[in-house]
PDB file of C-alpha atoms in Angstrom:
ATOM      1  CA  MET L   1      68.984  35.378 -49.234  1.00  0.00           C
ATOM      2  CA  GLY L   2      66.392  34.126 -46.870  1.00  0.00           C
ATOM      3  CA  ARG L   3      62.860  34.236 -47.695  1.00  0.00           C
ATOM      4  CA  PRO L   4      61.361  38.065 -47.682  1.00  0.00           C
ATOM      5  CA  ARG L   5      59.517  39.354 -45.086  1.00  0.00           C
ATOM      6  CA  THR L   6      55.414  39.206 -45.523  1.00  0.00           C
ATOM      7  CA  PRO L   7      54.357  43.180 -45.167  1.00  0.00           C
ATOM      8  CA  TRP L   8      51.848  43.626 -42.133  1.00  0.00           C
ATOM      9  CA  LYS L   9      48.268  44.781 -43.764  1.00  0.00           C
ATOM     10  CA  LEU L  10      47.803  46.971 -40.878  1.00  0.00           C
ATOM     11  CA  GLY L  11      49.980  49.335 -38.717  1.00  0.00           C
ATOM     12  CA  LEU L  12      51.965  47.995 -35.048  1.00  0.00           C
ATOM     13  CA  SER L  13      49.908  51.086 -32.911  1.00  0.00           C
ATOM     14  CA  GLU L  14      46.646  50.351 -34.486  1.00  0.00           C
ATOM     15  CA  VAL L  15      47.040  46.224 -33.941  1.00  0.00           C
ATOM     16  CA  GLN L  16      48.261  46.949 -30.356  1.00  0.00           C
ATOM     17  CA  ALA L  17      44.988  49.387 -29.749  1.00  0.00           C
ATOM     18  CA  ARG L  18      42.859  46.305 -30.806  1.00  0.00           C
ATOM     19  CA  TYR L  19      45.193  43.810 -28.495  1.00  0.00           C
ATOM     20  CA  GLU L  20      44.707  46.161 -25.458  1.00  0.00           C
ATOM     21  CA  ALA L  21      41.079  46.353 -26.286  1.00  0.00           C
ATOM     22  CA  GLY L  22      40.368  42.386 -26.297  1.00  0.00           C
ATOM     23  CA  GLU L  23      41.052  41.080 -29.751  1.00  0.00           C
ATOM     24  CA  SER L  24      42.758  38.199 -29.871  1.00  0.00           C
ATOM     25  CA  ALA L  25      46.261  37.613 -31.944  1.00  0.00           C
ATOM     26  CA  GLU L  26      44.837  35.259 -34.076  1.00  0.00           C
ATOM     27  CA  SER L  27      42.297  37.068 -35.072  1.00  0.00           C
ATOM     28  CA  LEU L  28      44.904  39.876 -35.226  1.00  0.00           C
ATOM     29  CA  GLY L  29      47.197  37.317 -37.750  1.00  0.00           C
ATOM     30  CA  GLN L  30      44.209  36.661 -39.827  1.00  0.00           C
ATOM     31  CA  ALA L  31      43.939  40.695 -40.490  1.00  0.00           C
ATOM     32  CA  CYS L  32      47.652  41.072 -40.534  1.00  0.00           C
ATOM     33  CA  GLY L  33      48.235  38.562 -42.956  1.00  0.00           C
ATOM     34  CA  VAL L  34      50.910  36.846 -40.473  1.00  0.00           C
ATOM     35  CA  SER L  35      50.695  34.068 -37.990  1.00  0.00           C
ATOM     36  CA  TYR L  36      50.015  34.628 -34.479  1.00  0.00           C
ATOM     37  CA  GLN L  37      53.037  33.987 -33.217  1.00  0.00           C
ATOM     38  CA  ALA L  38      53.665  36.696 -35.167  1.00  0.00           C
ATOM     39  CA  VAL L  39      51.742  39.414 -33.232  1.00  0.00           C
ATOM     40  CA  ILE L  40      52.845  38.152 -30.073  1.00  0.00           C
ATOM     41  CA  ARG L  41      55.920  38.415 -30.822  1.00  0.00           C
ATOM     42  CA  ALA L  42      55.708  42.138 -32.102  1.00  0.00           C
ATOM     43  CA  LEU L  43      53.737  42.855 -28.922  1.00  0.00           C
ATOM     44  CA  ARG L  44      56.191  41.609 -26.953  1.00  0.00           C
ATOM     45  CA  GLU L  45      59.300  43.259 -28.292  1.00  0.00           C
ATOM     46  CA  ALA L  46      56.586  46.669 -28.003  1.00  0.00           C
ATOM     47  CA  GLY L  47      56.364  45.637 -24.257  1.00  0.00           C
ATOM     48  CA  VAL L  48      52.928  45.284 -24.294  1.00  0.00           C
ATOM     49  CA  GLU L  49      51.213  42.557 -21.819  1.00  0.00           C
ATOM     50  CA  ILE L  50      50.616  39.131 -23.367  1.00  0.00           C
ATOM     51  CA  ARG L  51      47.457  37.603 -22.084  1.00  0.00           C
ATOM     52  CA  LYS L  52      47.062  34.193 -21.103  1.00  0.00           C
ATOM     53  CA  SER L  53      45.139  31.798 -23.543  1.00  0.00           C
ATOM     54  CA  GLY L  54      41.549  31.995 -23.198  1.00  0.00           C
ATOM     55  CA  GLY L  55      41.073  35.547 -20.904  1.00  0.00           C
ATOM     56  CA  ARG L  56      42.631  39.451 -20.586  1.00  0.00           C
ATOM     57  CA  PRO L  57      45.016  39.853 -17.062  1.00  0.00           C
ATOM     58  CA  GLY L  58      43.069  40.838 -14.221  1.00  0.00           C
ATOM     59  CA  PRO L  59      39.642  42.774 -14.293  1.00  0.00           C
ATOM     60  CA  ARG L  60      38.193  43.936 -17.752  1.00  0.00           C
ATOM     61  CA  ARG L  61      38.150  47.484 -18.292  1.00  0.00           C
ATOM     62  CA  GLY L  62      34.976  49.015 -16.517  1.00  0.00           C
ATOM     63  CA  HIS L  63      34.184  45.503 -14.476  1.00  0.00           C
ATOM     64  CA  VAL L  64      33.580  46.014 -10.774  1.00  0.00           C
ATOM     65  CA  SER L  65      34.161  43.287  -8.624  1.00  0.00           C
ATOM     66  CA  VAL L  66      31.652  41.468  -6.961  1.00  0.00           C
ATOM     67  CA  ARG L  67      33.949  39.778  -4.594  1.00  0.00           C
ATOM     68  CA  GLU L  68      34.109  41.405  -0.898  1.00  0.00           C
ATOM     69  CA  THR L  69      37.319  41.571   1.390  1.00  0.00           C
ATOM     70  CA  ARG L  70      36.883  39.673   4.672  1.00  0.00           C
ATOM     71  CA  THR L  71      39.137  38.783   7.917  1.00  0.00           C
ATOM     72  CA  CYS L  72      39.800  36.011   8.999  1.00  0.00           C
ATOM     73  CA  LYS L  73      38.009  34.847  12.298  1.00  0.00           C
ATOM     74  CA  GLY L  74      40.848  32.369  13.046  1.00  0.00           C
ATOM     75  CA  GLU L  75      43.137  32.855  16.076  1.00  0.00           C
ATOM     76  CA  ARG L  76      45.989  34.869  15.248  1.00  0.00           C
ATOM     77  CA  CYS L  77      45.430  35.424  11.900  1.00  0.00           C
ATOM     78  CA  ALA L  78      44.470  38.554  10.354  1.00  0.00           C
ATOM     79  CA  ASN L  79      44.561  37.280   6.842  1.00  0.00           C
ATOM     80  CA  GLU L  80      42.322  39.058   4.548  1.00  0.00           C
ATOM     81  CA  PHE L  81      40.496  37.038   1.239  1.00  0.00           C
ATOM     82  CA  GLU L  82      38.143  37.606  -1.478  1.00  0.00           C
ATOM     83  CA  VAL L  83      34.608  35.793  -1.398  1.00  0.00           C
ATOM     84  CA  TYR L  84      31.524  36.298  -2.503  1.00  0.00           C
ATOM     85  CA  PRO L  85      28.732  37.738  -0.811  1.00  0.00           C
ATOM     86  CA  SER L  86      26.729  35.020  -0.682  1.00  0.00           C
ATOM     87  CA  SER L  87      29.501  32.754   0.423  1.00  0.00           C
ATOM     88  CA  ASN L  88      29.543  31.625   4.401  1.00  0.00           C
ATOM     89  CA  LYS L  89      33.262  31.466   4.515  1.00  0.00           C
ATOM     90  CA  ARG L  90      34.906  33.076   7.207  1.00  0.00           C
ATOM     91  CA  PHE L  91      38.227  31.738   7.880  1.00  0.00           C
ATOM     92  CA  CYS L  92      41.105  31.961   5.231  1.00  0.00           C
ATOM     93  CA  SER L  93      42.347  28.555   5.156  1.00  0.00           C
ATOM     94  CA  PRO L  94      41.219  25.018   6.770  1.00  0.00           C
ATOM     95  CA  ALA L  95      43.802  24.787   9.097  1.00  0.00           C
ATOM     96  CA  CYS L  96      42.563  28.598  10.581  1.00  0.00           C
ATOM     97  CA  ARG L  97      39.021  26.790  10.756  1.00  0.00           C
ATOM     98  CA  TYR L  98      39.697  23.741  12.421  1.00  0.00           C
ATOM     99  CA  SER L  99      42.254  25.114  14.801  1.00  0.00           C
ATOM    100  CA  SER L 100      39.428  28.158  15.797  1.00  0.00           C
ATOM    101  CA  PRO L 101      38.183  27.476  19.654  1.00  0.00           C
ATOM    102  CA  GLU L 102      34.328  27.608  18.355  1.00  0.00           C
ATOM    103  CA  ILE L 103      35.081  24.670  15.392  1.00  0.00           C
ATOM    104  CA  ALA L 104      37.452  22.800  17.751  1.00  0.00           C
ATOM    105  CA  LYS L 105      34.800  22.965  20.593  1.00  0.00           C
ATOM    106  CA  LEU L 106      31.996  21.699  18.082  1.00  0.00           C
ATOM    107  CA  MET L 107      34.520  19.015  16.673  1.00  0.00           C
ATOM    108  CA  ALA L 108      36.007  17.805  20.088  1.00  0.00           C
ATOM    109  CA  THR L 109      32.737  15.483  20.963  1.00  0.00           C
ATOM    110  CA  ASN L 110      33.686  13.604  17.151  1.00  0.00           C
ATOM    111  CA  ILE L 111      30.244  13.831  16.063  1.00  0.00           C
ATOM    112  CA  ARG L 112      31.082  11.036  13.855  1.00  0.00           C
ATOM    113  CA  ASN L 113      31.709   7.894  15.822  1.00  0.00           C
ATOM    114  CA  ARG L 114      29.018   8.735  19.064  1.00  0.00           C
ATOM    115  CA  HIS L 115      26.858   7.884  16.499  1.00  0.00           C
ATOM    116  CA  ARG L 116      26.429   4.056  16.990  1.00  0.00           C
ATOM    117  CA  LEU L 117      23.938   1.932  14.485  1.00  0.00           C
ATOM    118  CA  SER L 118      21.967  -0.708  15.778  1.00  0.00           C
ATOM    119  CA  GLU L 119      18.589  -2.506  14.012  1.00  0.00           C
ATOM    120  CA  ILE L 120      19.795  -1.615  10.580  1.00  0.00           C
ATOM    121  CA  ASP L 121      17.295  -1.815   8.020  1.00  0.00           C
ATOM    122  CA  SER L 122      19.211  -1.902   4.771  1.00  0.00           C
ATOM    123  CA  ALA L 123      16.056  -1.833   2.643  1.00  0.00           C
ATOM    124  CA  ALA L 124      14.283   1.008   4.191  1.00  0.00           C
ATOM    125  CA  ARG L 125      17.727   2.655   4.955  1.00  0.00           C
ATOM    126  CA  THR L 126      16.552   2.966   8.216  1.00  0.00           C
ATOM    127  CA  ALA L 127      18.285   2.167  11.970  1.00  0.00           C
ATOM    128  CA  MET L 128      18.638   3.065  15.513  1.00  0.00           C
ATOM    129  CA  CYS L 129      20.965   5.489  16.177  1.00  0.00           C
ATOM    130  CA  SER L 130      22.161   5.500  19.702  1.00  0.00           C
ATOM    131  CA  VAL L 131      22.197   9.287  20.020  1.00  0.00           C
ATOM    132  CA  CYS L 132      18.796  10.060  17.579  1.00  0.00           C
ATOM    133  CA  GLY L 133      17.005   7.558  17.944  1.00  0.00           C
ATOM    134  CA  PRO L 134      15.578   6.340  14.516  1.00  0.00           C
ATOM    135  CA  VAL L 135      16.623   7.600  11.847  1.00  0.00           C
ATOM    136  CA  ASP L 136      17.756   7.785   8.183  1.00  0.00           C
ATOM    137  CA  VAL L 137      20.643   6.274   7.096  1.00  0.00           C
ATOM    138  CA  ARG L 138      23.176   6.207   3.918  1.00  0.00           C
ATOM    139  CA  GLN L 139      25.665   3.583   2.576  1.00  0.00           C
ATOM    140  CA  ARG L 140      29.409   4.137   2.522  1.00  0.00           C
ATOM    141  CA  ARG L 141      32.397   2.392   1.651  1.00  0.00           C
ATOM    142  CA  GLU L 142      36.309   2.973   3.299  1.00  0.00           C
ATOM    143  CA  LYS L 143      38.034   5.825   1.674  1.00  0.00           C
ATOM    144  CA  LYS L 144      41.331   3.212   1.609  1.00  0.00           C
ATOM    145  CA  LYS L 145      43.339   1.647  -0.592  1.00  0.00           C
ATOM    146  CA  TYR L 146      42.938  -1.574   0.630  1.00  0.00           C
ATOM    147  CA  ALA L 147      39.447  -1.190   2.108  1.00  0.00           C
ATOM    148  CA  THR L 148      36.908  -4.063   3.410  1.00  0.00           C
ATOM    149  CA  THR L 149      34.231  -5.447   1.153  1.00  0.00           C
ATOM    150  CA  ALA L 150      32.105  -5.030   4.153  1.00  0.00           C
ATOM    151  CA  VAL L 151      29.207  -2.447   3.849  1.00  0.00           C
ATOM    152  CA  LEU L 152      29.225   0.205   6.086  1.00  0.00           C
ATOM    153  CA  TRP L 153      26.379   2.722   7.341  1.00  0.00           C
ATOM    154  CA  ARG L 154      26.112   6.240   8.520  1.00  0.00           C
ATOM    155  CA  CYS L 155      23.565   8.283  10.869  1.00  0.00           C
ATOM    156  CA  ARG L 156      22.224  11.110   7.696  1.00  0.00           C
ATOM    157  CA  SER L 157      21.864  13.014  11.659  1.00  0.00           C
ATOM    158  CA  ALA L 158      24.951  12.571  12.540  1.00  0.00           C
ATOM    159  CA  GLU L 159      26.504  13.629   8.859  1.00  0.00           C
ATOM    160  CA  ARG L 160      24.261  17.114   9.163  1.00  0.00           C
ATOM    161  CA  ALA L 161      25.408  17.745  12.688  1.00  0.00           C
ATOM    162  CA  ARG L 162      28.984  18.000  11.213  1.00  0.00           C
ATOM    163  CA  VAL L 163      28.006  20.145   8.076  1.00  0.00           C
ATOM    164  CA  TRP L 164      26.247  22.351  11.012  1.00  0.00           C
ATOM    165  CA  ALA L 165      29.355  22.632  13.328  1.00  0.00           C
ATOM    166  CA  ARG L 166      32.136  23.795  10.196  1.00  0.00           C
ATOM    167  CA  GLN L 167      29.765  25.657   8.456  1.00  0.00           C
ATOM    168  CA  TYR L 168      27.899  27.655  11.023  1.00  0.00           C
ATOM    169  CA  GLY L 169      29.535  27.244  14.218  1.00  0.00           C
ATOM    170  CA  ALA L 170      26.494  25.623  15.882  1.00  0.00           C
ATOM    171  CA  ASP L 171      25.552  22.386  17.492  1.00  0.00           C
ATOM    172  CA  SER L 172      22.801  20.150  16.372  1.00  0.00           C
ATOM    173  CA  THR L 173      20.708  20.564  19.868  1.00  0.00           C
ATOM    174  CA  THR L 174      20.753  24.494  18.671  1.00  0.00           C
ATOM    175  CA  ILE L 175      19.399  23.753  15.452  1.00  0.00           C
ATOM    176  CA  ARG L 176      16.870  21.154  16.612  1.00  0.00           C
ATOM    177  CA  ALA L 177      15.663  23.621  19.279  1.00  0.00           C
ATOM    178  CA  MET L 178      15.189  25.839  16.005  1.00  0.00           C
ATOM    179  CA  TRP L 179      13.211  23.382  14.002  1.00  0.00           C
ATOM    180  CA  GLU L 180      10.681  22.451  17.211  1.00  0.00           C
ATOM    181  CA  SER L 181       9.935  26.278  18.279  1.00  0.00           C
ATOM    182  CA  GLN L 182       8.756  26.760  14.370  1.00  0.00           C
ATOM    183  CA  GLY L 183       6.604  23.241  14.987  1.00  0.00           C
ATOM    184  CA  ARG L 184       8.591  22.109  12.660  1.00  0.00           C
ATOM    185  CA  ARG L 185       7.252  24.271   9.435  1.00  0.00           C
ATOM    186  CA  CYS L 186       9.547  26.394   7.281  1.00  0.00           C
ATOM    187  CA  ALA L 187       9.735  30.196   8.650  1.00  0.00           C
ATOM    188  CA  ILE L 188       7.792  31.454   5.390  1.00  0.00           C
ATOM    189  CA  CYS L 189       5.310  29.419   3.848  1.00  0.00           C
ATOM    190  CA  ARG L 190       4.675  26.887   7.385  1.00  0.00           C
ATOM    191  CA  THR L 191       5.099  23.981   5.137  1.00  0.00           C
ATOM    192  CA  ALA L 192       5.962  21.034   7.563  1.00  0.00           C
ATOM    193  CA  LEU L 193       9.556  20.343   7.299  1.00  0.00           C
ATOM    194  CA  GLY L 194      10.460  16.579   8.042  1.00  0.00           C
ATOM    195  CA  GLU L 195      14.511  15.546   8.682  1.00  0.00           C
ATOM    196  CA  ARG L 196      15.719  16.985   5.481  1.00  0.00           C
ATOM    197  CA  PHE L 197      15.377  21.283   6.513  1.00  0.00           C
ATOM    198  CA  ASN L 198      17.486  23.871   4.786  1.00  0.00           C
ATOM    199  CA  VAL L 199      19.275  26.468   7.517  1.00  0.00           C
ATOM    200  CA  ASP L 200      19.463  30.036   6.387  1.00  0.00           C
ATOM    201  CA  HIS L 201      22.115  32.391   7.570  1.00  0.00           C
ATOM    202  CA  CYS L 202      23.045  36.075   6.750  1.00  0.00           C
ATOM    203  CA  HIS L 203      25.942  35.729   4.376  1.00  0.00           C
ATOM    204  CA  ALA L 204      27.143  38.484   6.032  1.00  0.00           C
ATOM    205  CA  SER L 205      27.321  37.478   9.891  1.00  0.00           C
ATOM    206  CA  SER L 206      26.834  33.779   9.284  1.00  0.00           C
ATOM    207  CA  ARG L 207      24.295  34.153  12.164  1.00  0.00           C
ATOM    208  CA  ILE L 208      21.553  31.844  11.694  1.00  0.00           C
ATOM    209  CA  ARG L 209      18.390  33.203  10.785  1.00  0.00           C
ATOM    210  CA  GLY L 210      15.343  30.550  10.785  1.00  0.00           C
ATOM    211  CA  LEU L 211      14.708  26.505   9.042  1.00  0.00           C
ATOM    212  CA  LEU L 212      13.529  26.595   5.481  1.00  0.00           C
ATOM    213  CA  CYS L 213      12.219  24.539   2.816  1.00  0.00           C
ATOM    214  CA  SER L 214      13.810  24.269  -0.246  1.00  0.00           C
ATOM    215  CA  GLN L 215      11.978  26.086  -2.203  1.00  0.00           C
ATOM    216  CA  CYS L 216      12.109  29.200   0.331  1.00  0.00           C
ATOM    217  CA  ASN L 217      15.328  28.710   0.476  1.00  0.00           C
ATOM    218  CA  THR L 218      16.057  28.551  -3.395  1.00  0.00           C
ATOM    219  CA  GLY L 219      14.010  31.952  -3.383  1.00  0.00           C
ATOM    220  CA  LEU L 220      15.803  34.082  -1.062  1.00  0.00           C
ATOM    221  CA  GLY L 221      18.918  32.936  -2.815  1.00  0.00           C
ATOM    222  CA  LEU L 222      17.528  33.734  -6.319  1.00  0.00           C
ATOM    223  CA  PHE L 223      16.182  37.286  -4.912  1.00  0.00           C
ATOM    224  CA  ALA L 224      19.471  37.890  -3.406  1.00  0.00           C
ATOM    225  CA  ASP L 225      17.818  38.518   0.151  1.00  0.00           C
ATOM    226  CA  THR L 226      16.900  41.608  -1.549  1.00  0.00           C
ATOM    227  CA  PRO L 227      14.048  42.787   0.581  1.00  0.00           C
ATOM    228  CA  GLN L 228      12.714  45.502  -2.254  1.00  0.00           C
ATOM    229  CA  ARG L 229      13.005  42.488  -4.859  1.00  0.00           C
ATOM    230  CA  LEU L 230      10.955  40.508  -3.404  1.00  0.00           C
ATOM    231  CA  ARG L 231       8.088  43.369  -2.392  1.00  0.00           C
ATOM    232  CA  ALA L 232       8.604  44.327  -5.831  1.00  0.00           C
ATOM    233  CA  ALA L 233       7.680  40.632  -6.965  1.00  0.00           C
ATOM    234  CA  ALA L 234       5.042  40.615  -5.003  1.00  0.00           C
ATOM    235  CA  ASP L 235       3.260  43.630  -6.353  1.00  0.00           C
ATOM    236  CA  TYR L 236       3.968  42.600  -9.379  1.00  0.00           C
ATOM    237  CA  LEU L 237       2.018  39.601  -8.896  1.00  0.00           C
ATOM    238  CA  GLU L 238      -0.749  41.211  -7.560  1.00  0.00           C
ATOM    239  CA  ARG L 239      -0.659  44.180 -10.014  1.00  0.00           C
ATOM    240  CA  THR L 240      -0.798  41.218 -13.102  1.00  0.00           C
ATOM    241  CA  GLY L 241      -3.486  39.339 -10.925  1.00  0.00           C
ATOM    242  CA  ASP L 242      -1.666  35.909 -11.345  1.00  0.00           C
ATOM    243  CA  VAL L 243      -1.578  35.087  -7.647  1.00  0.00           C
ATOM    244  CA  ASN L 244      -1.641  31.810  -6.580  1.00  0.00           C
ATOM    245  CA  ALA L 245      -3.706  31.627  -3.478  1.00  0.00           C
TER     246      ALA L 245
END
């Protein structure tokens, strides 16, 4: 004779209900006095969908997803994908992004290689760029298996131009013109902006709204770009009297 089967302290219907409510198989096994493998096996035989380790399959009960559905902006592509509202993603894949005429036109000028550096000062990390003039530079190393030991430098303005083209679909001339039109100052607090500014954009349409300092750009993001919350915060500060001039 084999080993007698251990009786369960809980009924299968109660175990199933508690498992579907979110309780783990380990805790149910302890409550029933059996191993969690026995609980999983019994639930599977009863036709219950078994969760993967560490979570429930699909969205939680009563959970409303904060993601939104967008349509790919690529040519001859109508795929839909889910993103968070704060994302500026416009294409469903890198293939669609780089095949887009808008991005291809910006990338066709070979932004990185047009910026030739000379008069490099490694201590101050500055150089003379053939396009931008005096700029800050960043040290980089070749990403090759048998890379050379020579120190390579990259124009930071060229790196920013590449990001502007890829993320916002704007060239450096447009961004620089906006920078000059704002008097080289933040569009909100009017703090002087150096070469390192933040491009503020609408997360729904990816339209560039202005150039901000780091603090203002972070503040808008923390308030979810909601005017009502920003006005309520201003009213709260004025009501409590703790306002910095």
